[in-house]
Each structure stands twice: as C-alpha cells, then as structure tokens.
Coordinates of C-alpha atoms (C1' of nucleotides) in Angstrom, one line a residue:
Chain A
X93 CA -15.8 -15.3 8.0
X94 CA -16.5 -18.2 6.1
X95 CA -20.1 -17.5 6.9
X96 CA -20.3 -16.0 3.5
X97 CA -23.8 -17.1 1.8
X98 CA -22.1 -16.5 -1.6
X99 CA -18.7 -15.3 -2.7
X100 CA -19.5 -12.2 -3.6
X101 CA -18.8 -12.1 -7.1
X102 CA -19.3 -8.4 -7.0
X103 CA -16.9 -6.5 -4.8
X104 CA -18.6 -3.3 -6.3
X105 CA -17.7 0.0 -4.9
X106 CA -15.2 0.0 -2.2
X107 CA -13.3 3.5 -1.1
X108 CA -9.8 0.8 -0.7
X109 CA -8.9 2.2 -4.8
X110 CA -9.5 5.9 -3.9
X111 CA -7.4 5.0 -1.2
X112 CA -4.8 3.3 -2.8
X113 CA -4.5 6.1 -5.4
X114 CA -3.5 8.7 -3.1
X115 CA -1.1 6.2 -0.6
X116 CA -0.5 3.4 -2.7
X117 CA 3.3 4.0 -4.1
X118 CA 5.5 2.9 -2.1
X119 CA 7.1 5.8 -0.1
X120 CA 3.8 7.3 0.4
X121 CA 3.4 5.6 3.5
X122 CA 6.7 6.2 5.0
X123 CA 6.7 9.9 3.9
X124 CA 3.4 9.9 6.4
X125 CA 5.3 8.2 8.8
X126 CA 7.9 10.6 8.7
X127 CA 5.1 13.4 9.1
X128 CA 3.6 11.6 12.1
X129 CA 6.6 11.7 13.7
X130 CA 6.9 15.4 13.4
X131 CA 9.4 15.4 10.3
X132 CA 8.4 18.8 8.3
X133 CA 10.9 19.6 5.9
X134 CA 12.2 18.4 2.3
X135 CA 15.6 17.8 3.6
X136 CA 14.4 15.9 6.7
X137 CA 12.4 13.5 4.9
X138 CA 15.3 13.4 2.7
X139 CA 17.8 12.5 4.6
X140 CA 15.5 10.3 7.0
X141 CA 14.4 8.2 4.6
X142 CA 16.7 8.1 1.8
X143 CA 14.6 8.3 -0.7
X144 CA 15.7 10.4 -4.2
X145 CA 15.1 14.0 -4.5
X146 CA 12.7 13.6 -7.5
X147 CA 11.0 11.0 -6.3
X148 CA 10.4 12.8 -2.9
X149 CA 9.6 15.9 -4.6
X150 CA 6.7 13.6 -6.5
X151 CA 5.5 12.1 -3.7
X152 CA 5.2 15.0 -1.6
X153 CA 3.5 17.1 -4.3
X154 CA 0.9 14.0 -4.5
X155 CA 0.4 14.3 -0.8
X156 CA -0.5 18.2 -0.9
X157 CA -2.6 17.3 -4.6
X158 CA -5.0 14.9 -2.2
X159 CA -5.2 17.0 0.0
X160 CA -3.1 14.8 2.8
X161 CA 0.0 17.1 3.5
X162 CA -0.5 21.2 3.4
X163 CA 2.6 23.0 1.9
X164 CA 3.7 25.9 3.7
X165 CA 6.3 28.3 2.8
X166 CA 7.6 29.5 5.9
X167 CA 7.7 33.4 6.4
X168 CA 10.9 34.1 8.3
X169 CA 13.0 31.9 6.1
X170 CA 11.4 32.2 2.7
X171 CA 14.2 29.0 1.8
X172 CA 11.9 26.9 4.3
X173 CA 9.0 25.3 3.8
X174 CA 7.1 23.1 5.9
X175 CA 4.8 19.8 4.8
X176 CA 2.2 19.5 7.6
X177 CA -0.5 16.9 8.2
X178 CA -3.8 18.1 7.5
X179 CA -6.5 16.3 9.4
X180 CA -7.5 14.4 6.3
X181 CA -3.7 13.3 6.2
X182 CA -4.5 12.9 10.3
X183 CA -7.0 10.4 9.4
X184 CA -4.8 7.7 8.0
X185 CA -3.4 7.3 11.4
X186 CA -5.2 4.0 11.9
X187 CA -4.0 2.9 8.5
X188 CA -0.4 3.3 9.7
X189 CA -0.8 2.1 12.5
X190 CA -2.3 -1.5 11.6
X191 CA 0.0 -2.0 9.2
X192 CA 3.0 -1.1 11.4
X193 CA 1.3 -3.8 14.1
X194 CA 1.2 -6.1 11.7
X195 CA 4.8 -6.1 10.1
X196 CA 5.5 -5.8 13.7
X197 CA 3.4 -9.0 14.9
X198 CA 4.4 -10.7 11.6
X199 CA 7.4 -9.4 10.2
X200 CA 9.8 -7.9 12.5
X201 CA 9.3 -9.7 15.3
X202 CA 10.8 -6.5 17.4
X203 CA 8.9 -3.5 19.1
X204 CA 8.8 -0.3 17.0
X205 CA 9.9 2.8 18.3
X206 CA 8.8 5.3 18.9
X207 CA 5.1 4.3 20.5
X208 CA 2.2 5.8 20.6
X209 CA 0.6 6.5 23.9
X210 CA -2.1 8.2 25.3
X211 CA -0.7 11.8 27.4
X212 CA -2.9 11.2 29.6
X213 CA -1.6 8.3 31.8
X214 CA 1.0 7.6 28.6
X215 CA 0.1 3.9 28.6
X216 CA 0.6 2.4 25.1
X217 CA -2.9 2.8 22.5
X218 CA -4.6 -0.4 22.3
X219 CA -3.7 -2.6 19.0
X220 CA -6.0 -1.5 16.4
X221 CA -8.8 -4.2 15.9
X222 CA -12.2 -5.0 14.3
X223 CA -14.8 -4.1 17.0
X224 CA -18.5 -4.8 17.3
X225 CA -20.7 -2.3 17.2
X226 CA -21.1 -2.8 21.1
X227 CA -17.4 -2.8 21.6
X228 CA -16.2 -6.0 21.6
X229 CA -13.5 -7.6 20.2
X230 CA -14.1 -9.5 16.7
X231 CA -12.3 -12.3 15.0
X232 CA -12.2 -14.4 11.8
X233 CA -15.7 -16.4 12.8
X234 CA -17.7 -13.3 14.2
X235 CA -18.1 -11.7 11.0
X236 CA -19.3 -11.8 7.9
X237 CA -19.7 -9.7 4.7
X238 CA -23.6 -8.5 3.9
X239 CA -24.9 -6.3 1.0
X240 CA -25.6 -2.8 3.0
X241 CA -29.3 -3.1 2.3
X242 CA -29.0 -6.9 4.3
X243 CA -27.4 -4.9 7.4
X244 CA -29.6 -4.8 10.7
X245 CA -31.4 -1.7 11.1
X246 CA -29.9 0.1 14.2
X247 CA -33.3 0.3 16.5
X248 CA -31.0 3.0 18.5
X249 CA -32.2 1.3 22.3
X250 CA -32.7 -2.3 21.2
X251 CA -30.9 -5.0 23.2
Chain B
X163 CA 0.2 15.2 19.2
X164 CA 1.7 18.4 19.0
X165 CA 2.9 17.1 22.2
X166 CA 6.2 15.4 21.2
X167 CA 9.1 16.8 23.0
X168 CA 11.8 17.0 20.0
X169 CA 11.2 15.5 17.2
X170 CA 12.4 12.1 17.3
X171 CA 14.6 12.5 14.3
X172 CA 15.4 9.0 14.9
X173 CA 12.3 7.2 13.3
X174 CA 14.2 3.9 13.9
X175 CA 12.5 0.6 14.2
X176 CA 9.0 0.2 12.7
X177 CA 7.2 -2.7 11.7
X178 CA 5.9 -0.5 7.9
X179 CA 8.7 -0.9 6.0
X180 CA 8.4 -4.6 6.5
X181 CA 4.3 -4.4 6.1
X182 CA 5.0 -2.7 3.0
X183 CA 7.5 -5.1 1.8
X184 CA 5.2 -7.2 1.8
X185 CA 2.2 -5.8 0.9
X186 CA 3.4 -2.0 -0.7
X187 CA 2.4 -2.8 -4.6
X188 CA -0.5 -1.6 -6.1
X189 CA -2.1 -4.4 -6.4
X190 CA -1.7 -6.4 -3.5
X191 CA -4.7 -4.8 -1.3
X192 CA -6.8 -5.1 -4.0
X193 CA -6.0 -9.0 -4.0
X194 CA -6.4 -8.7 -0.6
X195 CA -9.9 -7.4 -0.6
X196 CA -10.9 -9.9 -3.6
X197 CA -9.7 -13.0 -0.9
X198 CA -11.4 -11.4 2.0
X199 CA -14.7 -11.4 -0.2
X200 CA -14.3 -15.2 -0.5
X201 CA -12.5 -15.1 -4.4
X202 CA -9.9 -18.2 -4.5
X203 CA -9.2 -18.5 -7.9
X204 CA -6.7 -17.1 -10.1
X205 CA -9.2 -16.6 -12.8
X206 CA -11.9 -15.1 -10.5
X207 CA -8.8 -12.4 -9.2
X208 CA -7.8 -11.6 -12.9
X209 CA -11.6 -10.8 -14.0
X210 CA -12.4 -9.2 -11.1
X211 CA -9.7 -7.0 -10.6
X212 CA -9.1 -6.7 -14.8
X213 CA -4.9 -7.4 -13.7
X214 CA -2.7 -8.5 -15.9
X215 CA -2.1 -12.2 -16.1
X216 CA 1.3 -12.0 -15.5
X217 CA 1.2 -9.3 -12.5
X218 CA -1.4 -11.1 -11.2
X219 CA 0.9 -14.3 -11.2
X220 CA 3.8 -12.4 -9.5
X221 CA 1.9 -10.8 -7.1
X222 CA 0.1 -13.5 -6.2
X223 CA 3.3 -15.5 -5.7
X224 CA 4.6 -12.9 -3.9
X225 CA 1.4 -12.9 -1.1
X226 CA 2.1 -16.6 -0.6
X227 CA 6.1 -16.7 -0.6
X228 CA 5.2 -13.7 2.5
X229 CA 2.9 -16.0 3.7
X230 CA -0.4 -13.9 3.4
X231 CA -1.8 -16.4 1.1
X232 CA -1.9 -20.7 1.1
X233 CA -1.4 -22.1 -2.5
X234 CA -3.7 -24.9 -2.2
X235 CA -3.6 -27.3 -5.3
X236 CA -7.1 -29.2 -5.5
X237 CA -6.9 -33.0 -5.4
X238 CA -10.7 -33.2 -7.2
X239 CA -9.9 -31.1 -10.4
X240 CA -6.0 -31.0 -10.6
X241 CA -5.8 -27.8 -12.8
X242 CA -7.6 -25.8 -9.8
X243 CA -5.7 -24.1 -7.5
X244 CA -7.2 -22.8 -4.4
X245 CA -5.8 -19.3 -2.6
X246 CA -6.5 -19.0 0.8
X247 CA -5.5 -16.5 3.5
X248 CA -3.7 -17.4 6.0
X249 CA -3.8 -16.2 9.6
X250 CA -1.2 -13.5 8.8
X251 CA -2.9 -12.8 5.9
X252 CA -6.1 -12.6 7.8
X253 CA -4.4 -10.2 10.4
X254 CA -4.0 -8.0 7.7
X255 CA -8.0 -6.8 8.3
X256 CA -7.7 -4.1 10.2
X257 CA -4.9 -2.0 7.5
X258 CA -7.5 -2.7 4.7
X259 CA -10.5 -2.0 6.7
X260 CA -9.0 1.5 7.6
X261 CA -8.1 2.3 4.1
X262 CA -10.9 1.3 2.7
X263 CA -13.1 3.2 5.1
X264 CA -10.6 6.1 5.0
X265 CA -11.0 6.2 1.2
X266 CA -14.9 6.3 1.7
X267 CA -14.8 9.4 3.9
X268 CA -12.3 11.5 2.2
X269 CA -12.4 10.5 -1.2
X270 CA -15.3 8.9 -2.6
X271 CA -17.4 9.4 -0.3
X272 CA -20.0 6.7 -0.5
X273 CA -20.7 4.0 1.4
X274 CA -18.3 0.7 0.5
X275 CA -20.2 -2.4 -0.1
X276 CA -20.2 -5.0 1.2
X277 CA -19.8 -4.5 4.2
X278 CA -18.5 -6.5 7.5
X279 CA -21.0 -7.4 9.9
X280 CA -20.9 -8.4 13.8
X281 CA -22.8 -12.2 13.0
X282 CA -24.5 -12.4 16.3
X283 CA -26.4 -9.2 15.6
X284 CA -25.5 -8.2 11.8
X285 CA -25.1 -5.2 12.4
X286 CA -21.9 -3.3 11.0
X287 CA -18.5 -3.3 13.0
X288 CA -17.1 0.1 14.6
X289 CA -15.1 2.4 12.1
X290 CA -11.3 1.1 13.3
X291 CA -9.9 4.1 15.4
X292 CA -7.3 4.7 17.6
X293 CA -7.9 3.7 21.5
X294 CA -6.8 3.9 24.3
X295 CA -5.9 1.3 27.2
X296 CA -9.1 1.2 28.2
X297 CA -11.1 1.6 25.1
X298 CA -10.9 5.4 25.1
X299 CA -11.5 7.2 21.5
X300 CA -8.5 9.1 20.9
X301 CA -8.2 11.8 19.3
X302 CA -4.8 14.5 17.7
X303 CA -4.5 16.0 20.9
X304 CA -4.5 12.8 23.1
X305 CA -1.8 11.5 21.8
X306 CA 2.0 11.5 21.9
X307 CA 5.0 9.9 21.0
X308 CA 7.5 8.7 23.2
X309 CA 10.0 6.2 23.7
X310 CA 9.6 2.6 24.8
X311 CA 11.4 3.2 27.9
X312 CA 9.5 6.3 28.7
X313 CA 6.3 4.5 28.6
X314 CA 4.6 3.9 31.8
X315 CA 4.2 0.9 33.2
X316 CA 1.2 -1.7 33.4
X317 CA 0.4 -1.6 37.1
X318 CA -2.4 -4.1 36.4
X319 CA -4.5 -2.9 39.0
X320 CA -3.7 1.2 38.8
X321 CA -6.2 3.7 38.3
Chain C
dG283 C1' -8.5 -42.6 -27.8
dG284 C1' -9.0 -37.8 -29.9
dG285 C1' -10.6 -33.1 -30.1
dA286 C1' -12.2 -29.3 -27.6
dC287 C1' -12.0 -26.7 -23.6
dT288 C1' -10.3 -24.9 -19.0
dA289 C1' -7.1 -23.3 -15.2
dG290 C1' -3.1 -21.4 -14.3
dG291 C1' 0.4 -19.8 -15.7
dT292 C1' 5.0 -17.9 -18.9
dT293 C1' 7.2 -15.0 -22.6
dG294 C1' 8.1 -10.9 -25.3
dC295 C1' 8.0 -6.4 -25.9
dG296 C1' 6.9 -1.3 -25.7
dA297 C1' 5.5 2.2 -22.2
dA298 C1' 5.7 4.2 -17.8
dT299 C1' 8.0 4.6 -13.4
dC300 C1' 12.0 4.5 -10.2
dG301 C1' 16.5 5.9 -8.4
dA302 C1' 21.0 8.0 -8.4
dT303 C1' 23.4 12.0 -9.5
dA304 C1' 24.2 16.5 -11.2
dC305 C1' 22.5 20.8 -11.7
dC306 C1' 19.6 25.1 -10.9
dT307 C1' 17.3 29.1 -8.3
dA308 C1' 16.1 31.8 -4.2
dT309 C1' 17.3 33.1 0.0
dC310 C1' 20.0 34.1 3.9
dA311 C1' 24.3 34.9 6.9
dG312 C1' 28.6 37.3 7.4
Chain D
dC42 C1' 30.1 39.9 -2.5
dT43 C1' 30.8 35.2 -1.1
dG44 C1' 29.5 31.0 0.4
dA45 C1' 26.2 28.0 2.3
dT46 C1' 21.3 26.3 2.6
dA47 C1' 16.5 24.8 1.2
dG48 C1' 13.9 23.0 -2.2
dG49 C1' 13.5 21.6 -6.0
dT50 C1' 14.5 20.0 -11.9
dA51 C1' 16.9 17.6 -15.6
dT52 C1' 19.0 13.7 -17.3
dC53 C1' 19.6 9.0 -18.0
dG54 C1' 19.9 4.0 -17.2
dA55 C1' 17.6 0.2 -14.7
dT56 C1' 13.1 -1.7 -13.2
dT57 C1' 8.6 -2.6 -13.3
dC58 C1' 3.9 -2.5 -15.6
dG59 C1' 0.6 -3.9 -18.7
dC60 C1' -1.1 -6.0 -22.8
dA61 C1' -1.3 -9.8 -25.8
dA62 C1' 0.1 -14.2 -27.4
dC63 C1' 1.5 -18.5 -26.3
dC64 C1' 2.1 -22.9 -23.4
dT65 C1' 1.0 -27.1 -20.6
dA66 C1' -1.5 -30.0 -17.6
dG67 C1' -5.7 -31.8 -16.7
dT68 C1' -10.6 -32.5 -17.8
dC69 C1' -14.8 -33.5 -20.6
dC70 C1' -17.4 -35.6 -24.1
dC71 C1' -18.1 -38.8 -27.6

DNA sequence: GGGACTAGGTTGCGAATCGATACCTATCAG
DNA sequence: CTGATAGGTATCGATTCGCAACCTAGTCCC
C-alpha cells in the first residue's frame, strides 16, 4: 500500500466517524458482544460484564438511540425487558469479529470462545480479510487508496 | 443465529477486550485511518484530525507502546519524526474497513472516499463479510455459536 | 554566530465523562 | 401484605478530555 501517488492530504468523508459515534465508547463494543452471544437483559449484561449500572443504562439507551439494539418490554413479565440486535446492530458483526481476530492474533495469543461456525457443516467462519473484487485474498502491496472517480469502471463481463 | 443452544452465559475468552485495550479511545481509529492514508507526521495527524496536541501525543504514544505504530526519528531533519504502522498495526485493516463501510451504510450513507483498490485491476475490494470455510456469504441464519470443542473437525479432504 | 522558524511535544486548568454505591419504582410470587 | 426481582436514577469523587500557552531541539538564512 505504499503505492500511494500522494498522501492524501484529504481524508474527506469517511462513514469510520459516524461509526465511531454510535460504537466508539468503550463498553459499546462488549455490550454488542454480549448481544451476539444471546445476552438480553439489563442484569445479564450487568453482571456479565461488570460494568456500572449507569453507565450500562447510558450505553444501552445509546444503542437503542442509533438504532443498533431494539428495547422491548416484555409482556408476561412487565419487570422484563429485553435488548435485541436489530439487523443494523447485526451488521457490525464483521466489525466485531476483526477486531476480536486481531487482539486474538496479536494480543491474546489464545483462541476465543465461543466461535463462530457455520450450522451447516459447523466448521469455523473464515478470518475476516480484505478481498478482491474477484475473491482473492489481498495484502499490504495489492492495494492502494484511489479517489472514487479514479476507480475502474466495472464493465460487468470483462476479464 | 438464533441457533445457539443456551446461551453461553459464559462469554469467557475473547480477543476484544484486548483489541479494545488497545485501540478502544476515540481517537485511535481515526489515527488509524490518517496512517493508512499515508499521514506520518504528528503535525499532519493534529491538522487533519483537529486533536488536541496533547491527546494526540498520548494517543499516539499509546499506538506505538501497543505496537500498532513505529516511532521513527529521521536522521536527515532531526526534529522529524516519522509514524509508521507496523504489521500489527497494518492487520488492523479489516476492523476499520468494516466500520467504516458499516458507518456508510447505516449512517451516513454516502460513499467513503478514498477508497481501497485491488492494484492489478483498480477496481474496489469486496465489502468485508462474514464467510464461510469455503468462501460462503453468511448470513444471521447460517450461523451459530458453539464451543471450541464442539467444532468439527478439518478433515482436509471432506466434502 | 544570531534571530526567526519548525516539529514535536509538555503543562495547567476548567469541563465533561466514568465508575462505585446507594437509592427508587414497578411488578410479581406466595 | 411482604419480600424479592428487574430496570433503572441520583450522588459524588476520580479520570479523562480539550483548549491554550509554553518549552526545547534542530534547522534555515544571513
């Protein structure tokens, strides 16, 4: 990736701040862990993680603000409620998942667990990577950072 | 992934807290992006990003104590200092490349620029997702959680 | 050599955020 | 009615953030 014509003084619009506003304090992340992994309630996350009751209480109502957790008070026990991913929430699966590879790979040194694996022959997912369009595998000197109006025109059946 | 059989209560061992550790403050993604998009300079981050001096200083000393960033003093102009990623710090891709393209879809909803091309073709790298073993999309309801010694085993040659 | 300038920090201080603990309000079970 | 449970608030001290001013090498130019 040094193959950069010019730095790139302009990082211009990027969605990584919108991101970072909804998931970048620091339970945020482990809250959506905790969801992942089929946690649901206040006092599960609670005691799970933790974290401080106010502090949950903040980070879970910032959750359900962006739209990332639903809140749903639970009919039969109207004590109850229950935090559920919504597929936007759903979509920061990758997210969590490279960043748990890489403190795994880089950090820990040891296996997480649980895994995540696919039901139908529950073999472990692939590590998530930067693909080529095509499919294959990309690393540090296969890529390179272009203004969008640069990019290569997608001619569909090309080869 | 409805699918889990109880609820694994026991979120045990996990490479994110240690990713977050490391990289969980505000600001450190955003440095992140700036080095990816070939800044090295502490002046270039601070005006850039607008940081504070002094945040900017701590964070970035933070990055290279984890290792994500190189400190590299510069023997032509001795008040330079160059920050470089590191492999691990390069490794970190993948996480910022799904946030970032997470934050386009859900939140701001334009396209980022710029944006990270295959070289060989230029043409712009798959959205990161979840596979499977053999390069699969998967989706909610293909997959589950389990634990390590539940998962099935590589047979190499299986189908 | 001397004065101006530059790169990369550090220091001080007020404002915002975090974290632990105690408390509150519905609801439910017996 | 009584006690326990779920999901929060309120309070308060300890950190951290962010701005601005300052500092210190090293460099540039004459």
């Amino acid at each position: 990736m040094g193959k950069l014509r010019e730095p790139l003084r302009e990082l211009a619009e990027c969605g990584l701040p919108a991101a970072l506003e909804a998931m970048g304090e620091r339970w945020s992340f482990l809250i959506l862990r905790a969801s992942f992994n089929g946690l649901h309630h206040f006092e599960e996350f609670q005691s799970e993680l933790g974290i401080a009751r106010n502090i949950l209480a903040s980070r879970l109502a910032k959750l359900v603000e962006h739209g990332i957790l639903g809140r749903h008070p639970m009919p039969e026990d109207r004590r109850k409620v229950e935090y559920r991913l919504t597929d936007k929430g759903f979509a920061l699966l990758p997210a969590m998942l490279a960043l748990r590879q890489w403190g795994e790979r880089w950090e820990t040194g040891i296996p997480s667990s649980p895994v995540l694996v696919d039901d139908r022959d529950r073999k472990p997912i692939r590590p998530i990577e930067v693909l080529a369009h095509d499919g294959r595998v990309l690393t540090k000197n296969d890529l390179m950072w272009v203004l969008p109006e640069d990019v290569a025109r997608d001619a569909e059946a090309a080869e």
